[in-house]
Every structure is written in structure tokens, then in C-alpha cells.
mmCIF file of C-alpha atoms in Angstrom:
data_model
loop_
_atom_site.group_PDB
_atom_site.id
_atom_site.type_symbol
_atom_site.label_atom_id
_atom_site.label_comp_id
_atom_site.label_asym_id
_atom_site.label_seq_id
_atom_site.Cartn_x
_atom_site.Cartn_y
_atom_site.Cartn_z
ATOM 1 C CA MET A 1 24.065 10.144 -5.018
ATOM 2 C CA ARG A 2 22.051 7.890 -7.510
ATOM 3 C CA HIS A 3 18.728 9.157 -8.864
ATOM 4 C CA THR A 4 16.844 6.310 -7.233
ATOM 5 C CA GLU A 5 18.108 7.332 -3.736
ATOM 6 C CA ILE A 6 16.658 10.618 -4.069
ATOM 7 C CA LEU A 7 13.218 9.109 -4.479
ATOM 8 C CA ARG A 8 13.210 6.885 -1.563
ATOM 9 C CA VAL A 9 11.127 7.719 1.402
ATOM 10 C CA ARG A 10 12.403 6.738 4.772
ATOM 11 C CA LYS A 11 10.430 4.063 6.467
ATOM 12 C CA GLN A 12 10.450 2.391 9.817
ATOM 13 C CA VAL A 13 10.231 -1.363 9.960
ATOM 14 C CA VAL A 14 7.927 -2.800 12.592
ATOM 15 C CA ALA A 15 7.858 -6.586 13.362
ATOM 16 C CA VAL A 16 4.321 -7.800 14.148
ATOM 17 C CA GLU A 17 2.211 -10.844 13.815
ATOM 18 C CA LEU A 18 -0.358 -10.916 11.137
ATOM 19 C CA ALA A 19 -3.477 -13.069 10.845
ATOM 20 C CA LEU A 20 -5.250 -13.055 7.358
ATOM 21 C CA GLU A 21 -8.595 -14.497 6.605
ATOM 22 C CA ASN A 22 -8.445 -18.280 6.385
ATOM 23 C CA MET A 23 -4.565 -18.259 6.942
ATOM 24 C CA PRO A 24 -2.523 -19.247 9.945
ATOM 25 C CA SER A 25 -0.902 -16.079 11.670
ATOM 26 C CA ARG A 26 2.698 -15.304 10.929
ATOM 27 C CA SER A 27 5.509 -13.025 11.738
ATOM 28 C CA VAL A 28 5.874 -10.044 9.225
ATOM 29 C CA GLU A 29 7.309 -6.608 9.030
ATOM 30 C CA VAL A 30 5.090 -3.612 8.163
ATOM 31 C CA PHE A 31 6.412 -0.268 7.151
ATOM 32 C CA LEU A 32 5.592 3.117 8.697
ATOM 33 C CA ALA A 33 6.770 6.487 7.745
ATOM 34 C CA ALA A 34 9.806 7.368 9.864
ATOM 35 C CA GLN A 35 9.184 9.988 12.504
ATOM 36 C CA GLU A 36 11.447 11.664 15.023
ATOM 37 C CA ILE A 37 8.925 11.175 17.837
ATOM 38 C CA GLN A 38 8.504 7.475 18.231
ATOM 39 C CA GLN A 39 5.864 7.617 21.080
ATOM 40 C CA TYR A 40 2.959 7.604 18.653
ATOM 41 C CA GLN A 41 4.196 4.600 16.650
ATOM 42 C CA ARG A 42 1.227 2.165 17.582
ATOM 43 C CA GLN A 43 -1.252 4.826 16.801
ATOM 44 C CA GLN A 44 0.486 5.268 13.455
ATOM 45 C CA LEU A 45 0.236 1.661 12.781
ATOM 46 C CA LEU A 46 -3.532 1.853 13.589
ATOM 47 C CA GLU A 47 -3.974 4.602 11.258
ATOM 48 C CA LEU A 48 -2.336 2.804 8.516
ATOM 49 C CA LEU A 49 -4.726 -0.037 9.088
ATOM 50 C CA GLU A 50 -7.758 2.211 9.367
ATOM 51 C CA HIS A 51 -7.110 4.444 6.526
ATOM 52 C CA GLY A 52 -4.200 3.291 4.481
ATOM 53 C CA THR A 53 -4.124 2.005 0.878
ATOM 54 C CA PRO A 54 -6.265 -1.124 0.267
ATOM 55 C CA PHE A 55 -2.988 -3.162 -0.355
ATOM 56 C CA LEU A 56 -0.086 -3.106 2.113
ATOM 57 C CA PRO A 57 3.401 -4.032 1.371
ATOM 58 C CA ILE A 58 4.680 -6.513 3.992
ATOM 59 C CA ARG A 59 7.686 -8.681 4.309
ATOM 60 C CA ASP A 60 7.272 -12.235 5.545
ATOM 61 C CA ALA A 61 10.141 -12.377 8.201
ATOM 62 C CA THR A 62 10.607 -16.367 8.059
ATOM 63 C CA ALA A 63 10.495 -16.727 4.269
ATOM 64 C CA GLU A 64 12.335 -13.560 3.620
ATOM 65 C CA ARG A 65 9.897 -12.487 0.730
ATOM 66 C CA TRP A 66 7.923 -9.390 -0.037
ATOM 67 C CA GLU A 67 4.147 -9.670 -0.309
ATOM 68 C CA ILE A 68 1.188 -7.304 -0.622
ATOM 69 C CA ALA A 69 -1.733 -7.856 1.761
ATOM 70 C CA ASN A 70 -5.373 -6.937 1.271
ATOM 71 C CA ARG A 71 -6.052 -4.729 4.287
ATOM 72 C CA ASP A 72 -9.770 -5.821 4.078
ATOM 73 C CA ARG A 73 -8.704 -9.507 4.603
ATOM 74 C CA ILE A 74 -6.695 -8.834 7.943
ATOM 75 C CA LEU A 75 -8.158 -10.449 10.989
ATOM 76 C CA TRP A 76 -5.929 -8.940 13.487
ATOM 77 C CA VAL A 77 -2.443 -7.648 13.935
ATOM 78 C CA ARG A 78 -0.566 -8.517 17.208
ATOM 79 C CA VAL A 79 2.017 -5.758 18.330
ATOM 80 C CA PRO A 80 4.470 -7.028 20.756
ATOM 81 C CA PRO A 81 6.000 -4.607 23.067
ATOM 82 C CA ALA A 82 9.629 -5.240 21.496
ATOM 83 C CA SER A 83 8.229 -3.797 18.295
ATOM 84 C CA PHE A 84 7.954 -0.374 19.816
ATOM 85 C CA PRO A 85 10.978 -0.099 22.278
ATOM 86 C CA ALA A 86 10.788 3.753 22.718
ATOM 87 C CA ALA A 87 6.936 3.877 22.773
ATOM 88 C CA GLY A 88 5.927 6.061 25.592
ATOM 89 C CA GLU A 89 2.254 6.885 24.905
ATOM 90 C CA GLU A 90 0.964 3.313 25.425
ATOM 91 C CA THR A 91 2.689 2.727 28.842
ATOM 92 C CA GLU A 92 1.369 6.104 30.120
ATOM 93 C CA GLU A 93 -2.264 5.656 29.104
ATOM 94 C CA LEU A 94 -4.775 5.255 31.819
ATOM 95 C CA PHE A 95 -8.051 3.690 31.292
ATOM 96 C CA ASP A 96 -11.318 4.043 33.136
ATOM 97 C CA ILE A 97 -12.859 0.772 31.957
ATOM 98 C CA ARG A 98 -11.206 -2.780 31.961
ATOM 99 C CA GLN A 99 -13.152 -5.628 30.831
ATOM 100 C CA LYS A 100 -11.846 -9.345 30.195
ATOM 101 C CA VAL A 101 -13.346 -10.760 27.028
ATOM 102 C CA VAL A 102 -12.990 -13.667 24.462
ATOM 103 C CA VAL A 103 -13.344 -12.496 20.978
ATOM 104 C CA GLU A 104 -14.603 -15.038 18.487
ATOM 105 C CA LEU A 105 -13.794 -14.672 14.880
ATOM 106 C CA THR A 106 -15.166 -15.736 11.702
ATOM 107 C CA SER A 107 -11.801 -17.432 10.902
ATOM 108 C CA GLY A 108 -9.178 -18.769 13.310
ATOM 109 C CA PRO A 109 -9.008 -19.404 17.186
ATOM 110 C CA PRO A 110 -10.659 -16.941 19.423
ATOM 111 C CA LEU A 111 -8.642 -14.351 21.196
ATOM 112 C CA GLU A 112 -8.593 -13.747 24.914
ATOM 113 C CA GLY A 113 -7.731 -10.432 26.450
ATOM 114 C CA GLU A 114 -8.920 -7.213 27.734
ATOM 115 C CA LEU A 115 -10.733 -4.326 26.401
ATOM 116 C CA LEU A 116 -9.298 -1.223 28.056
ATOM 117 C CA TYR A 117 -10.836 2.166 27.173
ATOM 118 C CA SER A 118 -12.253 5.501 28.611
ATOM 119 C CA ALA A 119 -15.627 6.771 27.721
ATOM 120 C CA GLU A 120 -18.254 9.358 28.493
ATOM 121 C CA GLU A 121 -20.398 8.350 31.333
ATOM 122 C CA SER A 122 -23.303 7.386 29.117
ATOM 123 C CA LEU A 123 -21.266 5.318 26.835
ATOM 124 C CA THR A 124 -19.369 2.942 29.159
ATOM 125 C CA ARG A 125 -20.709 -0.340 28.047
ATOM 126 C CA ASP A 126 -18.490 -2.720 25.979
ATOM 127 C CA THR A 127 -21.260 -2.512 23.337
ATOM 128 C CA ASP A 128 -20.764 1.169 23.144
ATOM 129 C CA TYR A 129 -16.988 0.598 22.661
ATOM 130 C CA MET A 130 -17.458 -1.758 20.006
ATOM 131 C CA ASN A 131 -19.832 0.254 18.174
ATOM 132 C CA GLN A 132 -17.433 3.145 18.151
ATOM 133 C CA GLN A 133 -16.321 4.358 14.583
ATOM 134 C CA GLY A 134 -13.240 2.625 13.172
ATOM 135 C CA ARG A 135 -12.635 -0.616 11.549
ATOM 136 C CA PHE A 136 -10.324 -2.013 14.209
ATOM 137 C CA PHE A 137 -10.517 -1.976 17.862
ATOM 138 C CA ARG A 138 -7.814 -2.518 20.486
ATOM 139 C CA LEU A 139 -7.580 -5.778 22.608
ATOM 140 C CA TRP A 140 -4.788 -6.058 25.090
ATOM 141 C CA LYS A 141 -3.381 -9.401 26.408
ATOM 142 C CA ASN A 142 -0.550 -9.044 28.914
ATOM 143 C CA GLU A 143 1.851 -6.624 27.185
ATOM 144 C CA ASP A 144 0.754 -7.450 23.637
ATOM 145 C CA LEU A 145 -1.702 -5.324 21.870
ATOM 146 C CA TYR A 146 -3.939 -6.756 19.080
ATOM 147 C CA PHE A 147 -5.599 -4.430 16.460
ATOM 148 C CA VAL A 148 -8.668 -6.716 15.619
ATOM 149 C CA HIS A 149 -10.779 -6.018 12.597
ATOM 150 C CA LYS A 150 -14.445 -5.708 13.496
ATOM 151 C CA PRO A 151 -16.005 -7.172 10.301
ATOM 152 C CA PHE A 152 -14.381 -10.606 11.352
ATOM 153 C CA VAL A 153 -15.792 -10.499 15.000
ATOM 154 C CA THR A 154 -18.800 -12.982 15.380
ATOM 155 C CA ARG A 155 -19.050 -12.447 19.159
ATOM 156 C CA VAL A 156 -17.393 -10.794 22.099
ATOM 157 C CA ILE A 157 -17.964 -12.624 25.342
ATOM 158 C CA GLU A 158 -17.570 -10.901 28.653
ATOM 159 C CA GLU A 159 -15.672 -12.691 31.335
ATOM 160 C CA ASN A 160 -15.635 -12.075 35.145
#
């Protein structure tokens, strides 16, 4: 075994769509620590976005090149269901509140989807959900999950 192989950390490649500030979205691969239990991979990706290092290594899937993206300039990350074929936690989650919304951003087109969440009885408004701690929030569009970066949100418009 070569010395460089000993230092390698196993990673799991995850295909996502990434939108950076003032740039069109594109397909990239991000890297998560390999785990035996795959049902928490979406949560692991969210934790990487919330608490990871300021610069994330990514691989542009189309151009086949490595890049480093500034985590603070991420508008959103779209996670298609195919990215986590063995994920169980997301399909089993039950939510008390479902609200269709349009999310307007400081850069790029608006996102349409649903806020799905559960909350204490006194904190059930969409405003309460958006004001929870964390830099990103979840927006669902059909089977896709978006992690949307709150600092780039200008408005969240409720739809009936």
C-alpha cells in the first residue's frame, strides 16, 4: 500500500445542482464523509452547508474539473431523489404544516415549491419557520429538495 492511500479519507460522491450568486445553476458533485447508514445523507449535506468549512471542494460534472466554492455565496442546492437512492429518513418524514410558496432571491429566478415542517403549536406560521436558527431552509418541489440560503432570500410569498 502506498503512503498516500493511508491518508485518504473515504468520501461519498453526491450529485446536486448548485446555484452560486450571480451565476447560472449547474450540476456538480459534492463530497460527504462515507457512512454505513445512508438514510441520514440529506441531513449530512445540510450540516456540511450549515457548519462546514468556508470553501467546499466540488467537481463540475459537465466540465470535469475541480473547483472550490465559497459556501457563503451559495444561493441554493437542489438535491434530486436519485442522489440518495437509499435514503429512508426523507420519505418517512411526516409534517404538520404544508405551505406553497414562491421564494424570490437576490440573484437568479424565483423558486416555487412547498415549505413542509412541523412546529410547536405557538410557532406554526411560515414566519416562525423562516426565523428558525440556521443559514439554510428546506424547500420541496415535487420530489426534489432545495436547501435555500436565507441571506439571499428577498421575499417568501405564500400561495393558496
